[in-house]
């Protein structure tokens, strides 16, 4: 008799990002389609967004432990509670981002408003756009990296551990940049389905969540391992 297949073969914790594994792992679980449908249908109502966020965090934690499969079960109450915690933490994070952005562009903001619609106004808008773009890149990288650690540690408020997280990002700058790009790509793939048809809402959006959770788990583990 041949030994049973190890569904988690190759899923042991490692210090390198495995994007191919992220794309493929969910399809090895026979329940992936039904779980995507379930999360997608829940997402039609607002509360489903929080359940989906909690489920992504659960996948990240499982991945960081070297276990890709089976996909975790959907626990409405547990995932809803977890998702709400992440939601409030991220709202606070984006308020900080907005405050810093307004503070840095304030020297150009008043001239822009007073010269709105004129050539001078267009010139003033250039530095504002540059500053905002740079801030968006920086905050996006920190967002993805800190959220990875938060999900691995099951602590949404860990995203505000700036003194610990920033040095970890510099140690893994290229991995953090690559992971942030892939998270953006997964979100984009999910949104394509929404734009195309209703089917996309209940398939591509949840599937992109499975991918994001797996990548968050890999990245969070790498960040913590290199900080030892």
mmCIF file with all atom_site columns, C-alpha atoms in Angstrom:
data_model
loop_
_atom_site.group_PDB
_atom_site.id
_atom_site.type_symbol
_atom_site.label_atom_id
_atom_site.label_alt_id
_atom_site.label_comp_id
_atom_site.label_asym_id
_atom_site.label_entity_id
_atom_site.label_seq_id
_atom_site.pdbx_PDB_ins_code
_atom_site.Cartn_x
_atom_site.Cartn_y
_atom_site.Cartn_z
_atom_site.occupancy
_atom_site.B_iso_or_equiv
_atom_site.pdbx_formal_charge
_atom_site.auth_seq_id
_atom_site.auth_comp_id
_atom_site.auth_asym_id
_atom_site.auth_atom_id
_atom_site.pdbx_PDB_model_num
ATOM 1   C CA . UNK A 1 1   ? 0.000   0.000  0.000   1.00 0.00 ? 1   UNK A CA 1
ATOM 2   C CA . UNK A 1 2   ? 1.266   3.481  -0.846  1.00 0.00 ? 2   UNK A CA 1
ATOM 3   C CA . UNK A 1 3   ? 1.391   5.983  2.021   1.00 0.00 ? 3   UNK A CA 1
ATOM 4   C CA . UNK A 1 4   ? -1.400  8.584  2.146   1.00 0.00 ? 4   UNK A CA 1
ATOM 5   C CA . UNK A 1 5   ? -0.705  11.850 0.342   1.00 0.00 ? 5   UNK A CA 1
ATOM 6   C CA . UNK A 1 6   ? 0.615   14.604 2.562   1.00 0.00 ? 6   UNK A CA 1
ATOM 7   C CA . UNK A 1 7   ? -1.543  17.586 1.653   1.00 0.00 ? 7   UNK A CA 1
ATOM 8   C CA . UNK A 1 8   ? 0.972   19.886 3.313   1.00 0.00 ? 8   UNK A CA 1
ATOM 9   C CA . UNK A 1 9   ? 4.003   18.521 1.497   1.00 0.00 ? 9   UNK A CA 1
ATOM 10  C CA . UNK A 1 10  ? 6.266   21.489 0.824   1.00 0.00 ? 10  UNK A CA 1
ATOM 11  C CA . UNK A 1 11  ? 4.324   23.731 3.182   1.00 0.00 ? 11  UNK A CA 1
ATOM 12  C CA . UNK A 1 12  ? 6.884   23.792 5.966   1.00 0.00 ? 12  UNK A CA 1
ATOM 13  C CA . UNK A 1 13  ? 7.802   27.270 7.257   1.00 0.00 ? 13  UNK A CA 1
ATOM 14  C CA . UNK A 1 14  ? 10.599  28.868 5.257   1.00 0.00 ? 14  UNK A CA 1
ATOM 15  C CA . UNK A 1 15  ? 12.313  32.235 4.886   1.00 0.00 ? 15  UNK A CA 1
ATOM 16  C CA . UNK A 1 16  ? 11.500  32.737 1.215   1.00 0.00 ? 16  UNK A CA 1
ATOM 17  C CA . UNK A 1 17  ? 8.214   33.736 -0.376  1.00 0.00 ? 17  UNK A CA 1
ATOM 18  C CA . UNK A 1 18  ? 6.676   30.999 -2.493  1.00 0.00 ? 18  UNK A CA 1
ATOM 19  C CA . UNK A 1 19  ? 4.186   32.763 -4.762  1.00 0.00 ? 19  UNK A CA 1
ATOM 20  C CA . UNK A 1 20  ? 3.517   29.631 -6.804  1.00 0.00 ? 20  UNK A CA 1
ATOM 21  C CA . UNK A 1 21  ? 2.497   27.783 -3.662  1.00 0.00 ? 21  UNK A CA 1
ATOM 22  C CA . UNK A 1 22  ? 0.152   30.637 -2.759  1.00 0.00 ? 22  UNK A CA 1
ATOM 23  C CA . UNK A 1 23  ? -1.633  30.464 -6.102  1.00 0.00 ? 23  UNK A CA 1
ATOM 24  C CA . UNK A 1 24  ? -1.966  26.664 -6.118  1.00 0.00 ? 24  UNK A CA 1
ATOM 25  C CA . UNK A 1 25  ? -2.541  25.539 -2.529  1.00 0.00 ? 25  UNK A CA 1
ATOM 26  C CA . UNK A 1 26  ? -6.287  26.223 -2.229  1.00 0.00 ? 26  UNK A CA 1
ATOM 27  C CA . UNK A 1 27  ? -7.162  24.167 -5.311  1.00 0.00 ? 27  UNK A CA 1
ATOM 28  C CA . UNK A 1 28  ? -5.754  21.053 -3.624  1.00 0.00 ? 28  UNK A CA 1
ATOM 29  C CA . UNK A 1 29  ? -8.578  21.233 -1.094  1.00 0.00 ? 29  UNK A CA 1
ATOM 30  C CA . UNK A 1 30  ? -11.826 19.758 -2.407  1.00 0.00 ? 30  UNK A CA 1
ATOM 31  C CA . UNK A 1 31  ? -13.855 22.242 -0.361  1.00 0.00 ? 31  UNK A CA 1
ATOM 32  C CA . UNK A 1 32  ? -12.260 25.407 -1.801  1.00 0.00 ? 32  UNK A CA 1
ATOM 33  C CA . UNK A 1 33  ? -15.159 26.109 -4.184  1.00 0.00 ? 33  UNK A CA 1
ATOM 34  C CA . UNK A 1 34  ? -17.907 25.683 -1.585  1.00 0.00 ? 34  UNK A CA 1
ATOM 35  C CA . UNK A 1 35  ? -16.028 27.860 0.916   1.00 0.00 ? 35  UNK A CA 1
ATOM 36  C CA . UNK A 1 36  ? -15.553 30.591 -1.691  1.00 0.00 ? 36  UNK A CA 1
ATOM 37  C CA . UNK A 1 37  ? -19.282 30.445 -2.461  1.00 0.00 ? 37  UNK A CA 1
ATOM 38  C CA . UNK A 1 38  ? -20.137 30.667 1.230   1.00 0.00 ? 38  UNK A CA 1
ATOM 39  C CA . UNK A 1 39  ? -17.860 33.658 1.874   1.00 0.00 ? 39  UNK A CA 1
ATOM 40  C CA . UNK A 1 40  ? -19.004 35.302 -1.363  1.00 0.00 ? 40  UNK A CA 1
ATOM 41  C CA . UNK A 1 41  ? -22.686 35.001 -0.477  1.00 0.00 ? 41  UNK A CA 1
ATOM 42  C CA . UNK A 1 42  ? -22.000 36.393 2.991   1.00 0.00 ? 42  UNK A CA 1
ATOM 43  C CA . UNK A 1 43  ? -20.176 39.320 1.362   1.00 0.00 ? 43  UNK A CA 1
ATOM 44  C CA . UNK A 1 44  ? -23.406 40.427 -0.287  1.00 0.00 ? 44  UNK A CA 1
ATOM 45  C CA . UNK A 1 45  ? -24.387 41.820 3.112   1.00 0.00 ? 45  UNK A CA 1
ATOM 46  C CA . UNK A 1 46  ? -22.088 44.157 5.035   1.00 0.00 ? 46  UNK A CA 1
ATOM 47  C CA . UNK A 1 47  ? -21.464 41.716 7.871   1.00 0.00 ? 47  UNK A CA 1
ATOM 48  C CA . UNK A 1 48  ? -19.952 39.277 5.373   1.00 0.00 ? 48  UNK A CA 1
ATOM 49  C CA . UNK A 1 49  ? -16.993 41.617 4.819   1.00 0.00 ? 49  UNK A CA 1
ATOM 50  C CA . UNK A 1 50  ? -15.980 41.239 8.460   1.00 0.00 ? 50  UNK A CA 1
ATOM 51  C CA . UNK A 1 51  ? -16.414 37.458 8.356   1.00 0.00 ? 51  UNK A CA 1
ATOM 52  C CA . UNK A 1 52  ? -14.204 37.323 5.260   1.00 0.00 ? 52  UNK A CA 1
ATOM 53  C CA . UNK A 1 53  ? -11.518 39.436 6.941   1.00 0.00 ? 53  UNK A CA 1
ATOM 54  C CA . UNK A 1 54  ? -11.527 37.168 9.980   1.00 0.00 ? 54  UNK A CA 1
ATOM 55  C CA . UNK A 1 55  ? -11.241 34.130 7.730   1.00 0.00 ? 55  UNK A CA 1
ATOM 56  C CA . UNK A 1 56  ? -8.243  35.627 5.894   1.00 0.00 ? 56  UNK A CA 1
ATOM 57  C CA . UNK A 1 57  ? -6.544  36.161 9.268   1.00 0.00 ? 57  UNK A CA 1
ATOM 58  C CA . UNK A 1 58  ? -7.266  32.530 10.190  1.00 0.00 ? 58  UNK A CA 1
ATOM 59  C CA . UNK A 1 59  ? -5.609  31.315 6.968   1.00 0.00 ? 59  UNK A CA 1
ATOM 60  C CA . UNK A 1 60  ? -2.575  33.520 7.643   1.00 0.00 ? 60  UNK A CA 1
ATOM 61  C CA . UNK A 1 61  ? -2.139  32.035 11.112  1.00 0.00 ? 61  UNK A CA 1
ATOM 62  C CA . UNK A 1 62  ? -2.468  28.482 9.801   1.00 0.00 ? 62  UNK A CA 1
ATOM 63  C CA . UNK A 1 63  ? 0.016   29.140 6.980   1.00 0.00 ? 63  UNK A CA 1
ATOM 64  C CA . UNK A 1 64  ? 2.583   30.545 9.407   1.00 0.00 ? 64  UNK A CA 1
ATOM 65  C CA . UNK A 1 65  ? 2.449   27.242 11.265  1.00 0.00 ? 65  UNK A CA 1
ATOM 66  C CA . UNK A 1 66  ? 3.456   25.369 8.098   1.00 0.00 ? 66  UNK A CA 1
ATOM 67  C CA . UNK A 1 67  ? -0.011  24.008 7.407   1.00 0.00 ? 67  UNK A CA 1
ATOM 68  C CA . UNK A 1 68  ? -1.614  24.925 4.088   1.00 0.00 ? 68  UNK A CA 1
ATOM 69  C CA . UNK A 1 69  ? -4.409  22.360 4.134   1.00 0.00 ? 69  UNK A CA 1
ATOM 70  C CA . UNK A 1 70  ? -7.109  21.579 4.844   1.00 0.00 ? 70  UNK A CA 1
ATOM 71  C CA . UNK A 1 71  ? -8.627  25.028 4.520   1.00 0.00 ? 71  UNK A CA 1
ATOM 72  C CA . UNK A 1 72  ? -9.977  26.086 7.914   1.00 0.00 ? 72  UNK A CA 1
ATOM 73  C CA . UNK A 1 73  ? -13.695 25.873 8.552   1.00 0.00 ? 73  UNK A CA 1
ATOM 74  C CA . UNK A 1 74  ? -15.760 29.044 8.448   1.00 0.00 ? 74  UNK A CA 1
ATOM 75  C CA . UNK A 1 75  ? -16.899 29.932 11.961  1.00 0.00 ? 75  UNK A CA 1
ATOM 76  C CA . UNK A 1 76  ? -19.356 32.810 11.586  1.00 0.00 ? 76  UNK A CA 1
ATOM 77  C CA . UNK A 1 77  ? -19.185 34.072 15.161  1.00 0.00 ? 77  UNK A CA 1
ATOM 78  C CA . UNK A 1 78  ? -15.427 33.675 15.586  1.00 0.00 ? 78  UNK A CA 1
ATOM 79  C CA . UNK A 1 79  ? -14.540 35.113 12.160  1.00 0.00 ? 79  UNK A CA 1
ATOM 80  C CA . UNK A 1 80  ? -16.971 38.000 12.590  1.00 0.00 ? 80  UNK A CA 1
ATOM 81  C CA . UNK A 1 81  ? -15.433 38.965 15.926  1.00 0.00 ? 81  UNK A CA 1
ATOM 82  C CA . UNK A 1 82  ? -11.904 38.719 14.523  1.00 0.00 ? 82  UNK A CA 1
ATOM 83  C CA . UNK A 1 83  ? -12.833 40.660 11.393  1.00 0.00 ? 83  UNK A CA 1
ATOM 84  C CA . UNK A 1 84  ? -14.380 43.492 13.404  1.00 0.00 ? 84  UNK A CA 1
ATOM 85  C CA . UNK A 1 85  ? -11.201 43.818 15.482  1.00 0.00 ? 85  UNK A CA 1
ATOM 86  C CA . UNK A 1 86  ? -9.080  44.106 12.330  1.00 0.00 ? 86  UNK A CA 1
ATOM 87  C CA . UNK A 1 87  ? -11.561 46.558 10.824  1.00 0.00 ? 87  UNK A CA 1
ATOM 88  C CA . UNK A 1 88  ? -11.355 48.988 13.760  1.00 0.00 ? 88  UNK A CA 1
ATOM 89  C CA . UNK A 1 89  ? -7.561  48.720 13.906  1.00 0.00 ? 89  UNK A CA 1
ATOM 90  C CA . UNK A 1 90  ? -7.260  49.425 10.162  1.00 0.00 ? 90  UNK A CA 1
ATOM 91  C CA . UNK A 1 91  ? -9.697  52.358 10.328  1.00 0.00 ? 91  UNK A CA 1
ATOM 92  C CA . UNK A 1 92  ? -7.469  53.917 12.971  1.00 0.00 ? 92  UNK A CA 1
ATOM 93  C CA . UNK A 1 93  ? -4.410  53.175 10.813  1.00 0.00 ? 93  UNK A CA 1
ATOM 94  C CA . UNK A 1 94  ? -5.895  54.917 7.785   1.00 0.00 ? 94  UNK A CA 1
ATOM 95  C CA . UNK A 1 95  ? -6.870  57.914 9.924   1.00 0.00 ? 95  UNK A CA 1
ATOM 96  C CA . UNK A 1 96  ? -3.198  58.214 10.886  1.00 0.00 ? 96  UNK A CA 1
ATOM 97  C CA . UNK A 1 97  ? -2.251  57.958 7.199   1.00 0.00 ? 97  UNK A CA 1
ATOM 98  C CA . UNK A 1 98  ? -4.757  60.674 6.296   1.00 0.00 ? 98  UNK A CA 1
ATOM 99  C CA . UNK A 1 99  ? -3.538  62.958 9.092   1.00 0.00 ? 99  UNK A CA 1
ATOM 100 C CA . UNK A 1 100 ? 0.122   62.610 8.092   1.00 0.00 ? 100 UNK A CA 1
ATOM 101 C CA . UNK A 1 101 ? -0.744  63.177 4.439   1.00 0.00 ? 101 UNK A CA 1
ATOM 102 C CA . UNK A 1 102 ? -2.686  66.373 5.193   1.00 0.00 ? 102 UNK A CA 1
ATOM 103 C CA . UNK A 1 103 ? 0.129   67.596 7.449   1.00 0.00 ? 103 UNK A CA 1
ATOM 104 C CA . UNK A 1 104 ? 2.797   67.099 4.771   1.00 0.00 ? 104 UNK A CA 1
ATOM 105 C CA . UNK A 1 105 ? 0.815   68.644 1.904   1.00 0.00 ? 105 UNK A CA 1
ATOM 106 C CA . UNK A 1 106 ? -0.507  71.567 3.973   1.00 0.00 ? 106 UNK A CA 1
ATOM 107 C CA . UNK A 1 107 ? 2.227   73.997 2.734   1.00 0.00 ? 107 UNK A CA 1
ATOM 108 C CA . UNK A 1 108 ? 0.864   73.565 -0.819  1.00 0.00 ? 108 UNK A CA 1
ATOM 109 C CA . UNK A 1 109 ? -2.791  73.039 0.027   1.00 0.00 ? 109 UNK A CA 1
ATOM 110 C CA . UNK A 1 110 ? -3.762  76.688 0.652   1.00 0.00 ? 110 UNK A CA 1
ATOM 111 C CA . UNK A 1 111 ? -2.047  77.985 -2.537  1.00 0.00 ? 111 UNK A CA 1
ATOM 112 C CA . UNK A 1 112 ? -3.757  75.205 -4.469  1.00 0.00 ? 112 UNK A CA 1
ATOM 113 C CA . UNK A 1 113 ? -7.195  76.166 -3.188  1.00 0.00 ? 113 UNK A CA 1
ATOM 114 C CA . UNK A 1 114 ? -6.631  79.863 -3.799  1.00 0.00 ? 114 UNK A CA 1
ATOM 115 C CA . UNK A 1 115 ? -5.369  79.238 -7.363  1.00 0.00 ? 115 UNK A CA 1
ATOM 116 C CA . UNK A 1 116 ? -7.794  76.501 -8.278  1.00 0.00 ? 116 UNK A CA 1
ATOM 117 C CA . UNK A 1 117 ? -8.423  76.328 -12.028 1.00 0.00 ? 117 UNK A CA 1
ATOM 118 C CA . UNK A 1 118 ? -5.437  78.492 -12.942 1.00 0.00 ? 118 UNK A CA 1
ATOM 119 C CA . UNK A 1 119 ? -1.997  77.644 -14.334 1.00 0.00 ? 119 UNK A CA 1
ATOM 120 C CA . UNK A 1 120 ? -0.474  78.380 -10.917 1.00 0.00 ? 120 UNK A CA 1
ATOM 121 C CA . UNK A 1 121 ? -2.927  75.971 -9.379  1.00 0.00 ? 121 UNK A CA 1
ATOM 122 C CA . UNK A 1 122 ? -1.795  73.210 -11.732 1.00 0.00 ? 122 UNK A CA 1
ATOM 123 C CA . UNK A 1 123 ? 1.847   73.868 -10.851 1.00 0.00 ? 123 UNK A CA 1
ATOM 124 C CA . UNK A 1 124 ? 1.089   73.732 -7.131  1.00 0.00 ? 124 UNK A CA 1
ATOM 125 C CA . UNK A 1 125 ? -0.741  70.439 -7.619  1.00 0.00 ? 125 UNK A CA 1
ATOM 126 C CA . UNK A 1 126 ? 2.437   68.731 -8.912  1.00 0.00 ? 126 UNK A CA 1
ATOM 127 C CA . UNK A 1 127 ? 4.313   68.529 -5.556  1.00 0.00 ? 127 UNK A CA 1
ATOM 128 C CA . UNK A 1 128 ? 1.098   67.503 -3.816  1.00 0.00 ? 128 UNK A CA 1
ATOM 129 C CA . UNK A 1 129 ? 0.617   64.590 -6.208  1.00 0.00 ? 129 UNK A CA 1
ATOM 130 C CA . UNK A 1 130 ? 4.249   63.523 -5.783  1.00 0.00 ? 130 UNK A CA 1
ATOM 131 C CA . UNK A 1 131 ? 4.063   63.620 -1.976  1.00 0.00 ? 131 UNK A CA 1
ATOM 132 C CA . UNK A 1 132 ? 0.757   61.722 -1.913  1.00 0.00 ? 132 UNK A CA 1
ATOM 133 C CA . UNK A 1 133 ? 2.081   59.058 -4.297  1.00 0.00 ? 133 UNK A CA 1
ATOM 134 C CA . UNK A 1 134 ? 5.225   58.493 -2.219  1.00 0.00 ? 134 UNK A CA 1
ATOM 135 C CA . UNK A 1 135 ? 3.195   58.320 0.979   1.00 0.00 ? 135 UNK A CA 1
ATOM 136 C CA . UNK A 1 136 ? 0.798   55.816 -0.569  1.00 0.00 ? 136 UNK A CA 1
ATOM 137 C CA . UNK A 1 137 ? 3.708   53.543 -1.516  1.00 0.00 ? 137 UNK A CA 1
ATOM 138 C CA . UNK A 1 138 ? 5.306   53.786 1.939   1.00 0.00 ? 138 UNK A CA 1
ATOM 139 C CA . UNK A 1 139 ? 2.041   53.252 3.800   1.00 0.00 ? 139 UNK A CA 1
ATOM 140 C CA . UNK A 1 140 ? 1.041   50.371 1.494   1.00 0.00 ? 140 UNK A CA 1
ATOM 141 C CA . UNK A 1 141 ? 4.305   48.531 2.192   1.00 0.00 ? 141 UNK A CA 1
ATOM 142 C CA . UNK A 1 142 ? 3.988   49.132 5.931   1.00 0.00 ? 142 UNK A CA 1
ATOM 143 C CA . UNK A 1 143 ? 0.307   48.155 5.835   1.00 0.00 ? 143 UNK A CA 1
ATOM 144 C CA . UNK A 1 144 ? 0.942   44.777 4.186   1.00 0.00 ? 144 UNK A CA 1
ATOM 145 C CA . UNK A 1 145 ? 4.000   44.019 6.290   1.00 0.00 ? 145 UNK A CA 1
ATOM 146 C CA . UNK A 1 146 ? 2.522   44.994 9.651   1.00 0.00 ? 146 UNK A CA 1
ATOM 147 C CA . UNK A 1 147 ? -0.770  43.257 8.890   1.00 0.00 ? 147 UNK A CA 1
ATOM 148 C CA . UNK A 1 148 ? 1.161   40.073 8.124   1.00 0.00 ? 148 UNK A CA 1
ATOM 149 C CA . UNK A 1 149 ? 2.723   40.167 11.588  1.00 0.00 ? 149 UNK A CA 1
ATOM 150 C CA . UNK A 1 150 ? -0.590  41.075 13.214  1.00 0.00 ? 150 UNK A CA 1
ATOM 151 C CA . UNK A 1 151 ? -2.371  38.108 11.626  1.00 0.00 ? 151 UNK A CA 1
ATOM 152 C CA . UNK A 1 152 ? 0.395   35.664 12.517  1.00 0.00 ? 152 UNK A CA 1
ATOM 153 C CA . UNK A 1 153 ? 0.314   36.892 16.115  1.00 0.00 ? 153 UNK A CA 1
ATOM 154 C CA . UNK A 1 154 ? -3.496  37.098 16.136  1.00 0.00 ? 154 UNK A CA 1
ATOM 155 C CA . UNK A 1 155 ? -3.265  40.659 17.403  1.00 0.00 ? 155 UNK A CA 1
ATOM 156 C CA . UNK A 1 156 ? -4.828  43.315 15.114  1.00 0.00 ? 156 UNK A CA 1
ATOM 157 C CA . UNK A 1 157 ? -3.273  46.159 17.104  1.00 0.00 ? 157 UNK A CA 1
ATOM 158 C CA . UNK A 1 158 ? 0.235   44.851 16.390  1.00 0.00 ? 158 UNK A CA 1
ATOM 159 C CA . UNK A 1 159 ? 0.148   46.999 13.236  1.00 0.00 ? 159 UNK A CA 1
ATOM 160 C CA . UNK A 1 160 ? 0.935   49.946 15.518  1.00 0.00 ? 160 UNK A CA 1
ATOM 161 C CA . UNK A 1 161 ? 4.168   48.433 16.858  1.00 0.00 ? 161 UNK A CA 1
ATOM 162 C CA . UNK A 1 162 ? 6.134   50.835 14.673  1.00 0.00 ? 162 UNK A CA 1
ATOM 163 C CA . UNK A 1 163 ? 9.468   50.575 16.496  1.00 0.00 ? 163 UNK A CA 1
ATOM 164 C CA . UNK A 1 164 ? 9.511   46.823 16.028  1.00 0.00 ? 164 UNK A CA 1
ATOM 165 C CA . UNK A 1 165 ? 7.995   46.584 12.553  1.00 0.00 ? 165 UNK A CA 1
ATOM 166 C CA . UNK A 1 166 ? 9.979   49.246 10.670  1.00 0.00 ? 166 UNK A CA 1
ATOM 167 C CA . UNK A 1 167 ? 13.412  47.625 11.284  1.00 0.00 ? 167 UNK A CA 1
ATOM 168 C CA . UNK A 1 168 ? 11.907  44.284 10.244  1.00 0.00 ? 168 UNK A CA 1
ATOM 169 C CA . UNK A 1 169 ? 10.741  45.839 6.982   1.00 0.00 ? 169 UNK A CA 1
ATOM 170 C CA . UNK A 1 170 ? 14.231  47.185 6.248   1.00 0.00 ? 170 UNK A CA 1
ATOM 171 C CA . UNK A 1 171 ? 15.705  43.735 6.872   1.00 0.00 ? 171 UNK A CA 1
ATOM 172 C CA . UNK A 1 172 ? 13.257  42.250 4.359   1.00 0.00 ? 172 UNK A CA 1
ATOM 173 C CA . UNK A 1 173 ? 12.721  45.257 2.088   1.00 0.00 ? 173 UNK A CA 1
ATOM 174 C CA . UNK A 1 174 ? 12.585  43.392 -1.224  1.00 0.00 ? 174 UNK A CA 1
ATOM 175 C CA . UNK A 1 175 ? 10.349  40.647 0.130   1.00 0.00 ? 175 UNK A CA 1
ATOM 176 C CA . UNK A 1 176 ? 8.046   43.278 1.646   1.00 0.00 ? 176 UNK A CA 1
ATOM 177 C CA . UNK A 1 177 ? 7.928   45.166 -1.642  1.00 0.00 ? 177 UNK A CA 1
ATOM 178 C CA . UNK A 1 178 ? 7.186   41.991 -3.593  1.00 0.00 ? 178 UNK A CA 1
ATOM 179 C CA . UNK A 1 179 ? 4.528   40.822 -1.130  1.00 0.00 ? 179 UNK A CA 1
ATOM 180 C CA . UNK A 1 180 ? 2.847   44.246 -1.187  1.00 0.00 ? 180 UNK A CA 1
ATOM 181 C CA . UNK A 1 181 ? 2.712   44.151 -4.982  1.00 0.00 ? 181 UNK A CA 1
ATOM 182 C CA . UNK A 1 182 ? 1.186   40.664 -4.925  1.00 0.00 ? 182 UNK A CA 1
ATOM 183 C CA . UNK A 1 183 ? -1.422  41.714 -2.353  1.00 0.00 ? 183 UNK A CA 1
ATOM 184 C CA . UNK A 1 184 ? -2.369  44.587 -4.662  1.00 0.00 ? 184 UNK A CA 1
ATOM 185 C CA . UNK A 1 185 ? -2.539  42.142 -7.580  1.00 0.00 ? 185 UNK A CA 1
ATOM 186 C CA . UNK A 1 186 ? -4.773  39.724 -5.649  1.00 0.00 ? 186 UNK A CA 1
ATOM 187 C CA . UNK A 1 187 ? -7.124  42.577 -4.746  1.00 0.00 ? 187 UNK A CA 1
ATOM 188 C CA . UNK A 1 188 ? -7.195  43.652 -8.388  1.00 0.00 ? 188 UNK A CA 1
ATOM 189 C CA . UNK A 1 189 ? -8.034  40.120 -9.540  1.00 0.00 ? 189 UNK A CA 1
ATOM 190 C CA . UNK A 1 190 ? -10.867 40.011 -7.035  1.00 0.00 ? 190 UNK A CA 1
ATOM 191 C CA . UNK A 1 191 ? -12.252 43.337 -8.235  1.00 0.00 ? 191 UNK A CA 1
ATOM 192 C CA . UNK A 1 192 ? -12.163 42.232 -11.874 1.00 0.00 ? 192 UNK A CA 1
ATOM 193 C CA . UNK A 1 193 ? -14.703 39.572 -11.020 1.00 0.00 ? 193 UNK A CA 1
ATOM 194 C CA . UNK A 1 194 ? -16.949 42.144 -9.366  1.00 0.00 ? 194 UNK A CA 1
ATOM 195 C CA . UNK A 1 195 ? -16.796 44.390 -12.422 1.00 0.00 ? 195 UNK A CA 1
ATOM 196 C CA . UNK A 1 196 ? -17.535 41.539 -14.804 1.00 0.00 ? 196 UNK A CA 1
ATOM 197 C CA . UNK A 1 197 ? -20.501 39.829 -13.179 1.00 0.00 ? 197 UNK A CA 1
ATOM 198 C CA . UNK A 1 198 ? -22.192 38.647 -9.999  1.00 0.00 ? 198 UNK A CA 1
ATOM 199 C CA . UNK A 1 199 ? -20.389 35.292 -10.276 1.00 0.00 ? 199 UNK A CA 1
ATOM 200 C CA . UNK A 1 200 ? -17.122 37.121 -9.755  1.00 0.00 ? 200 UNK A CA 1
ATOM 201 C CA . UNK A 1 201 ? -18.364 38.464 -6.434  1.00 0.00 ? 201 UNK A CA 1
ATOM 202 C CA . UNK A 1 202 ? -18.868 34.982 -5.037  1.00 0.00 ? 202 UNK A CA 1
ATOM 203 C CA . UNK A 1 203 ? -15.762 33.404 -6.596  1.00 0.00 ? 203 UNK A CA 1
ATOM 204 C CA . UNK A 1 204 ? -12.881 35.769 -7.407  1.00 0.00 ? 204 UNK A CA 1
ATOM 205 C CA . UNK A 1 205 ? -13.207 38.005 -4.338  1.00 0.00 ? 205 UNK A CA 1
ATOM 206 C CA . UNK A 1 206 ? -13.179 35.103 -1.837  1.00 0.00 ? 206 UNK A CA 1
ATOM 207 C CA . UNK A 1 207 ? -10.435 33.345 -3.821  1.00 0.00 ? 207 UNK A CA 1
ATOM 208 C CA . UNK A 1 208 ? -8.283  36.466 -3.705  1.00 0.00 ? 208 UNK A CA 1
ATOM 209 C CA . UNK A 1 209 ? -8.843  36.420 0.056   1.00 0.00 ? 209 UNK A CA 1
ATOM 210 C CA . UNK A 1 210 ? -7.519  32.855 0.260   1.00 0.00 ? 210 UNK A CA 1
ATOM 211 C CA . UNK A 1 211 ? -4.428  33.955 -1.652  1.00 0.00 ? 211 UNK A CA 1
ATOM 212 C CA . UNK A 1 212 ? -3.916  37.053 0.490   1.00 0.00 ? 212 UNK A CA 1
ATOM 213 C CA . UNK A 1 213 ? -4.262  35.095 3.709   1.00 0.00 ? 213 UNK A CA 1
ATOM 214 C CA . UNK A 1 214 ? -1.669  32.580 2.576   1.00 0.00 ? 214 UNK A CA 1
ATOM 215 C CA . UNK A 1 215 ? 0.774   35.298 1.537   1.00 0.00 ? 215 UNK A CA 1
ATOM 216 C CA . UNK A 1 216 ? 0.219   37.201 4.795   1.00 0.00 ? 216 UNK A CA 1
ATOM 217 C CA . UNK A 1 217 ? 1.076   34.009 6.668   1.00 0.00 ? 217 UNK A CA 1
ATOM 218 C CA . UNK A 1 218 ? 4.291   33.465 4.728   1.00 0.00 ? 218 UNK A CA 1
ATOM 219 C CA . UNK A 1 219 ? 5.362   37.085 5.068   1.00 0.00 ? 219 UNK A CA 1
ATOM 220 C CA . UNK A 1 220 ? 4.529   37.319 8.755   1.00 0.00 ? 220 UNK A CA 1
ATOM 221 C CA . UNK A 1 221 ? 6.603   34.244 9.499   1.00 0.00 ? 221 UNK A CA 1
ATOM 222 C CA . UNK A 1 222 ? 9.567   35.586 7.521   1.00 0.00 ? 222 UNK A CA 1
ATOM 223 C CA . UNK A 1 223 ? 9.391   38.934 9.320   1.00 0.00 ? 223 UNK A CA 1
ATOM 224 C CA . UNK A 1 224 ? 9.351   37.321 12.747  1.00 0.00 ? 224 UNK A CA 1
ATOM 225 C CA . UNK A 1 225 ? 12.081  34.795 11.943  1.00 0.00 ? 225 UNK A CA 1
ATOM 226 C CA . UNK A 1 226 ? 14.512  37.456 10.715  1.00 0.00 ? 226 UNK A CA 1
ATOM 227 C CA . UNK A 1 227 ? 13.857  39.512 13.837  1.00 0.00 ? 227 UNK A CA 1
ATOM 228 C CA . UNK A 1 228 ? 15.220  36.797 16.134  1.00 0.00 ? 228 UNK A CA 1
#
